[in-house]
Amino acid sequence: MTAAEFVTAIRAITPNESELSMMPEGFAQIYLGELHIGDKKGHRITESNDAVIDLINNYDVSKLTIMIFSFVKSDDLRETDRFIYFGWREAFPLAILKATGEIVEIDWADDERIMSYIATDQQSYLDLLFALQENNLSTLFSETQKWDMEHLVNITGDSKYQPHLMDLLS
């Protein structure tokens, strides 16, 4: 999924406030605030396979939180010899492993140590976030998950990424 496709898809499935009226007071505003994707003026050209970098550079995703995943502001993108740091999985930094293009979770205490492998590439990562948000909405409204583990593993690109998915679906 490209950055533009991701933005369009998330906006399309985001419920409106009235659909969340059965939730406790204040829930809708918090929930919808975490799904906010703002537009930025201008457009930075990025490589077609750099979907996450394109998303951060060309949209305001500083408030976007899908489950436990969030993004940094474009000014806070950080690059080292091995990684491009772009977001968070709770307190753990997320990065693109430059050697392979994989999305990885980094140890917050050792910024060179990979804790887990998240997705095979940036496009798969955005596909995964979208599927997780679909699951989140499905459980919110019907208490059943839309996607199972096998589907999410297929999205991430390989069973290598399954261990980190298990705790997201439990």
PDB file of C-alpha atoms in Angstrom:
ATOM      1  CA  MET A   1       0.000   0.000   0.000  1.00  0.00           C
ATOM      2  CA  THR A   2       1.324   3.437  -0.875  1.00  0.00           C
ATOM      3  CA  ALA A   3       1.105   6.377   1.511  1.00  0.00           C
ATOM      4  CA  ALA A   4      -1.778   7.927  -0.440  1.00  0.00           C
ATOM      5  CA  GLU A   5      -3.651   4.604  -0.526  1.00  0.00           C
ATOM      6  CA  PHE A   6      -3.118   4.190   3.218  1.00  0.00           C
ATOM      7  CA  VAL A   7      -4.446   7.670   3.993  1.00  0.00           C
ATOM      8  CA  THR A   8      -7.486   7.139   1.780  1.00  0.00           C
ATOM      9  CA  ALA A   9      -8.163   3.701   3.307  1.00  0.00           C
ATOM     10  CA  ILE A  10      -7.855   4.861   6.930  1.00  0.00           C
ATOM     11  CA  ARG A  11     -10.066   7.868   6.284  1.00  0.00           C
ATOM     12  CA  ALA A  12     -12.641   5.631   4.576  1.00  0.00           C
ATOM     13  CA  ILE A  13     -13.007   3.249   7.528  1.00  0.00           C
ATOM     14  CA  THR A  14     -12.819   5.864  10.288  1.00  0.00           C
ATOM     15  CA  PRO A  15     -16.253   6.031  11.887  1.00  0.00           C
ATOM     16  CA  ASN A  16     -17.941   9.341  12.533  1.00  0.00           C
ATOM     17  CA  GLU A  17     -18.629  10.513  16.045  1.00  0.00           C
ATOM     18  CA  SER A  18     -22.294   9.512  15.977  1.00  0.00           C
ATOM     19  CA  GLU A  19     -21.345   5.881  15.243  1.00  0.00           C
ATOM     20  CA  LEU A  20     -19.450   5.869  18.544  1.00  0.00           C
ATOM     21  CA  SER A  21     -22.272   7.396  20.604  1.00  0.00           C
ATOM     22  CA  MET A  22     -22.817   4.134  22.519  1.00  0.00           C
ATOM     23  CA  MET A  23     -19.312   4.426  24.001  1.00  0.00           C
ATOM     24  CA  PRO A  24     -18.489   6.215  27.274  1.00  0.00           C
ATOM     25  CA  GLU A  25     -18.431  10.005  27.207  1.00  0.00           C
ATOM     26  CA  GLY A  26     -15.234  11.361  25.672  1.00  0.00           C
ATOM     27  CA  PHE A  27     -14.304   8.062  24.011  1.00  0.00           C
ATOM     28  CA  ALA A  28     -15.244   9.158  20.489  1.00  0.00           C
ATOM     29  CA  GLN A  29     -13.116  12.295  20.628  1.00  0.00           C
ATOM     30  CA  ILE A  30     -10.066  10.396  21.884  1.00  0.00           C
ATOM     31  CA  TYR A  31     -10.533   7.520  19.447  1.00  0.00           C
ATOM     32  CA  LEU A  32     -11.086   9.765  16.437  1.00  0.00           C
ATOM     33  CA  GLY A  33      -8.218  12.045  17.488  1.00  0.00           C
ATOM     34  CA  GLU A  34      -5.841   9.091  17.336  1.00  0.00           C
ATOM     35  CA  LEU A  35      -6.963   8.329  13.782  1.00  0.00           C
ATOM     36  CA  HIS A  36      -6.432  11.878  12.539  1.00  0.00           C
ATOM     37  CA  ILE A  37      -4.266  12.232   9.436  1.00  0.00           C
ATOM     38  CA  GLY A  38      -3.733  15.831   8.411  1.00  0.00           C
ATOM     39  CA  ASP A  39      -2.744  17.190   5.034  1.00  0.00           C
ATOM     40  CA  LYS A  40       0.499  19.109   4.576  1.00  0.00           C
ATOM     41  CA  LYS A  41       1.138  21.873   2.083  1.00  0.00           C
ATOM     42  CA  GLY A  42       3.472  20.967  -0.717  1.00  0.00           C
ATOM     43  CA  HIS A  43       4.689  17.504  -1.578  1.00  0.00           C
ATOM     44  CA  ARG A  44       8.113  15.934  -1.151  1.00  0.00           C
ATOM     45  CA  ILE A  45       8.953  13.431  -3.846  1.00  0.00           C
ATOM     46  CA  THR A  46      10.062  10.057  -2.455  1.00  0.00           C
ATOM     47  CA  GLU A  47      10.979   6.718  -3.973  1.00  0.00           C
ATOM     48  CA  SER A  48       7.976   4.537  -4.766  1.00  0.00           C
ATOM     49  CA  ASN A  49       9.044   1.858  -2.265  1.00  0.00           C
ATOM     50  CA  ASP A  50       9.413   4.405   0.577  1.00  0.00           C
ATOM     51  CA  ALA A  51       5.744   4.366   1.602  1.00  0.00           C
ATOM     52  CA  VAL A  52       6.361   5.118   5.301  1.00  0.00           C
ATOM     53  CA  ILE A  53       8.791   7.945   4.558  1.00  0.00           C
ATOM     54  CA  ASP A  54       6.314   9.352   2.009  1.00  0.00           C
ATOM     55  CA  LEU A  55       3.533   9.160   4.616  1.00  0.00           C
ATOM     56  CA  ILE A  56       5.557  11.008   7.252  1.00  0.00           C
ATOM     57  CA  ASN A  57       6.903  13.643   4.854  1.00  0.00           C
ATOM     58  CA  ASN A  58       3.648  14.392   3.056  1.00  0.00           C
ATOM     59  CA  TYR A  59       0.945  13.944   5.719  1.00  0.00           C
ATOM     60  CA  ASP A  60       0.634  14.976   9.334  1.00  0.00           C
ATOM     61  CA  VAL A  61       0.574  11.612  11.105  1.00  0.00           C
ATOM     62  CA  SER A  62       1.920  12.948  14.396  1.00  0.00           C
ATOM     63  CA  LYS A  63      -1.378  12.062  16.165  1.00  0.00           C
ATOM     64  CA  LEU A  64      -2.060   8.818  14.295  1.00  0.00           C
ATOM     65  CA  THR A  65      -2.000   5.821  16.619  1.00  0.00           C
ATOM     66  CA  ILE A  66      -3.107   2.398  15.469  1.00  0.00           C
ATOM     67  CA  MET A  67      -3.238   0.060  18.432  1.00  0.00           C
ATOM     68  CA  ILE A  68       0.291   0.513  19.843  1.00  0.00           C
ATOM     69  CA  PHE A  69       1.934   1.930  16.707  1.00  0.00           C
ATOM     70  CA  SER A  70       2.628   5.605  16.067  1.00  0.00           C
ATOM     71  CA  PHE A  71       4.800   7.824  13.877  1.00  0.00           C
ATOM     72  CA  VAL A  72       7.263  10.632  14.489  1.00  0.00           C
ATOM     73  CA  LYS A  73       6.948  14.082  12.936  1.00  0.00           C
ATOM     74  CA  SER A  74       8.889  14.523   9.702  1.00  0.00           C
ATOM     75  CA  ASP A  75      11.422  16.743  11.511  1.00  0.00           C
ATOM     76  CA  ASP A  76      12.095  13.870  13.925  1.00  0.00           C
ATOM     77  CA  LEU A  77      13.038  11.257  11.312  1.00  0.00           C
ATOM     78  CA  ARG A  78      16.504  10.052  12.309  1.00  0.00           C
ATOM     79  CA  GLU A  79      18.979   8.073  10.270  1.00  0.00           C
ATOM     80  CA  THR A  80      22.052   6.077  11.272  1.00  0.00           C
ATOM     81  CA  ASP A  81      24.293   3.800   9.252  1.00  0.00           C
ATOM     82  CA  ARG A  82      21.896   0.864   9.816  1.00  0.00           C
ATOM     83  CA  PHE A  83      18.461   2.367  10.431  1.00  0.00           C
ATOM     84  CA  ILE A  84      15.945   5.065   9.622  1.00  0.00           C
ATOM     85  CA  TYR A  85      13.912   5.656  12.794  1.00  0.00           C
ATOM     86  CA  PHE A  86      10.313   6.613  11.991  1.00  0.00           C
ATOM     87  CA  GLY A  87       7.960   5.665  14.808  1.00  0.00           C
ATOM     88  CA  TRP A  88       7.121   3.765  17.942  1.00  0.00           C
ATOM     89  CA  ARG A  89       5.662   0.486  19.094  1.00  0.00           C
ATOM     90  CA  GLU A  90       4.670   1.618  22.562  1.00  0.00           C
ATOM     91  CA  ALA A  91       8.018   2.719  24.086  1.00  0.00           C
ATOM     92  CA  PHE A  92      10.166   0.912  21.532  1.00  0.00           C
ATOM     93  CA  PRO A  93      11.490   2.726  18.458  1.00  0.00           C
ATOM     94  CA  LEU A  94      10.521   1.472  15.021  1.00  0.00           C
ATOM     95  CA  ALA A  95      12.981   1.656  12.177  1.00  0.00           C
ATOM     96  CA  ILE A  96      13.632   0.654   8.615  1.00  0.00           C
ATOM     97  CA  LEU A  97      16.601  -1.711   8.452  1.00  0.00           C
ATOM     98  CA  LYS A  98      18.476  -0.149   5.558  1.00  0.00           C
ATOM     99  CA  ALA A  99      20.231  -3.374   4.496  1.00  0.00           C
ATOM    100  CA  THR A 100      16.968  -5.240   3.844  1.00  0.00           C
ATOM    101  CA  GLY A 101      14.193  -2.628   3.913  1.00  0.00           C
ATOM    102  CA  GLU A 102      12.446  -4.525   6.724  1.00  0.00           C
ATOM    103  CA  ILE A 103      10.504  -2.784   9.469  1.00  0.00           C
ATOM    104  CA  VAL A 104      12.007  -3.619  12.857  1.00  0.00           C
ATOM    105  CA  GLU A 105      11.439  -2.830  16.515  1.00  0.00           C
ATOM    106  CA  ILE A 106      14.551  -1.557  18.299  1.00  0.00           C
ATOM    107  CA  ASP A 107      15.506  -1.929  21.960  1.00  0.00           C
ATOM    108  CA  TRP A 108      14.887   1.429  23.644  1.00  0.00           C
ATOM    109  CA  ALA A 109      18.037   0.938  25.762  1.00  0.00           C
ATOM    110  CA  ASP A 110      20.303  -0.131  22.872  1.00  0.00           C
ATOM    111  CA  ASP A 111      19.551   1.593  19.569  1.00  0.00           C
ATOM    112  CA  GLU A 112      21.548  -0.989  17.607  1.00  0.00           C
ATOM    113  CA  ARG A 113      19.716  -4.080  18.919  1.00  0.00           C
ATOM    114  CA  ILE A 114      16.719  -5.411  16.993  1.00  0.00           C
ATOM    115  CA  MET A 115      13.973  -6.671  19.329  1.00  0.00           C
ATOM    116  CA  SER A 116      11.614  -8.008  16.671  1.00  0.00           C
ATOM    117  CA  TYR A 117      10.898  -7.990  12.967  1.00  0.00           C
ATOM    118  CA  ILE A 118       7.586  -6.369  12.059  1.00  0.00           C
ATOM    119  CA  ALA A 119       7.193  -6.462   8.241  1.00  0.00           C
ATOM    120  CA  THR A 120       9.124  -7.246   5.100  1.00  0.00           C
ATOM    121  CA  ASP A 121       8.969  -3.667   3.749  1.00  0.00           C
ATOM    122  CA  GLN A 122       7.315  -0.267   4.149  1.00  0.00           C
ATOM    123  CA  GLN A 123       4.310  -1.086   1.987  1.00  0.00           C
ATOM    124  CA  SER A 124       3.630  -4.280   3.966  1.00  0.00           C
ATOM    125  CA  TYR A 125       3.872  -2.295   7.189  1.00  0.00           C
ATOM    126  CA  LEU A 126       1.152   0.106   6.027  1.00  0.00           C
ATOM    127  CA  ASP A 127      -0.944  -2.878   4.878  1.00  0.00           C
ATOM    128  CA  LEU A 128      -0.511  -4.369   8.351  1.00  0.00           C
ATOM    129  CA  LEU A 129      -1.521  -1.149  10.127  1.00  0.00           C
ATOM    130  CA  PHE A 130      -4.632  -0.928   7.973  1.00  0.00           C
ATOM    131  CA  ALA A 131      -5.568  -4.572   8.713  1.00  0.00           C
ATOM    132  CA  LEU A 132      -4.998  -3.999  12.442  1.00  0.00           C
ATOM    133  CA  GLN A 133      -7.272  -0.957  12.332  1.00  0.00           C
ATOM    134  CA  GLU A 134      -9.925  -2.984  10.500  1.00  0.00           C
ATOM    135  CA  ASN A 135      -9.646  -5.607  13.266  1.00  0.00           C
ATOM    136  CA  ASN A 136      -9.884  -2.915  15.906  1.00  0.00           C
ATOM    137  CA  LEU A 137     -13.069  -1.508  14.385  1.00  0.00           C
ATOM    138  CA  SER A 138     -14.522  -4.977  13.910  1.00  0.00           C
ATOM    139  CA  THR A 139     -14.033  -5.859  17.569  1.00  0.00           C
ATOM    140  CA  LEU A 140     -15.319  -2.441  18.622  1.00  0.00           C
ATOM    141  CA  PHE A 141     -18.630  -2.910  16.827  1.00  0.00           C
ATOM    142  CA  SER A 142     -19.125  -6.695  16.748  1.00  0.00           C
ATOM    143  CA  GLU A 143     -16.569  -8.190  19.180  1.00  0.00           C
ATOM    144  CA  THR A 144     -15.148 -10.399  16.424  1.00  0.00           C
ATOM    145  CA  GLN A 145     -11.906  -9.943  14.543  1.00  0.00           C
ATOM    146  CA  LYS A 146     -12.038  -9.429  10.810  1.00  0.00           C
ATOM    147  CA  TRP A 147      -8.628 -10.972  10.112  1.00  0.00           C
ATOM    148  CA  ASP A 148      -6.903 -14.005  11.602  1.00  0.00           C
ATOM    149  CA  MET A 149      -3.212 -14.670  12.222  1.00  0.00           C
ATOM    150  CA  GLU A 150      -2.682 -16.339   8.850  1.00  0.00           C
ATOM    151  CA  HIS A 151      -4.002 -13.297   6.987  1.00  0.00           C
ATOM    152  CA  LEU A 152      -1.808 -10.906   8.983  1.00  0.00           C
ATOM    153  CA  VAL A 153       1.278 -13.087   8.418  1.00  0.00           C
ATOM    154  CA  ASN A 154       0.539 -12.993   4.673  1.00  0.00           C
ATOM    155  CA  ILE A 155       0.342  -9.202   4.830  1.00  0.00           C
ATOM    156  CA  THR A 156       3.689  -8.859   6.621  1.00  0.00           C
ATOM    157  CA  GLY A 157       5.348 -11.014   4.000  1.00  0.00           C
ATOM    158  CA  ASP A 158       6.638 -14.065   5.881  1.00  0.00           C
ATOM    159  CA  SER A 159       6.121 -16.244   8.957  1.00  0.00           C
ATOM    160  CA  LYS A 160       9.324 -14.635  10.287  1.00  0.00           C
ATOM    161  CA  TYR A 161       7.090 -11.750  11.445  1.00  0.00           C
ATOM    162  CA  GLN A 162       4.507 -13.910  13.250  1.00  0.00           C
ATOM    163  CA  PRO A 163       5.968 -13.762  16.798  1.00  0.00           C
ATOM    164  CA  HIS A 164       5.308 -10.036  17.156  1.00  0.00           C
ATOM    165  CA  LEU A 165       1.787 -10.436  15.721  1.00  0.00           C
ATOM    166  CA  MET A 166       0.724 -12.986  18.311  1.00  0.00           C
ATOM    167  CA  ASP A 167       0.556 -10.475  21.153  1.00  0.00           C
ATOM    168  CA  LEU A 168      -1.397  -8.013  18.973  1.00  0.00           C
ATOM    169  CA  LEU A 169      -4.244 -10.477  18.439  1.00  0.00           C
ATOM    170  CA  SER A 170      -4.461 -11.822  21.970  1.00  0.00           C
TER     171      SER A 170
END
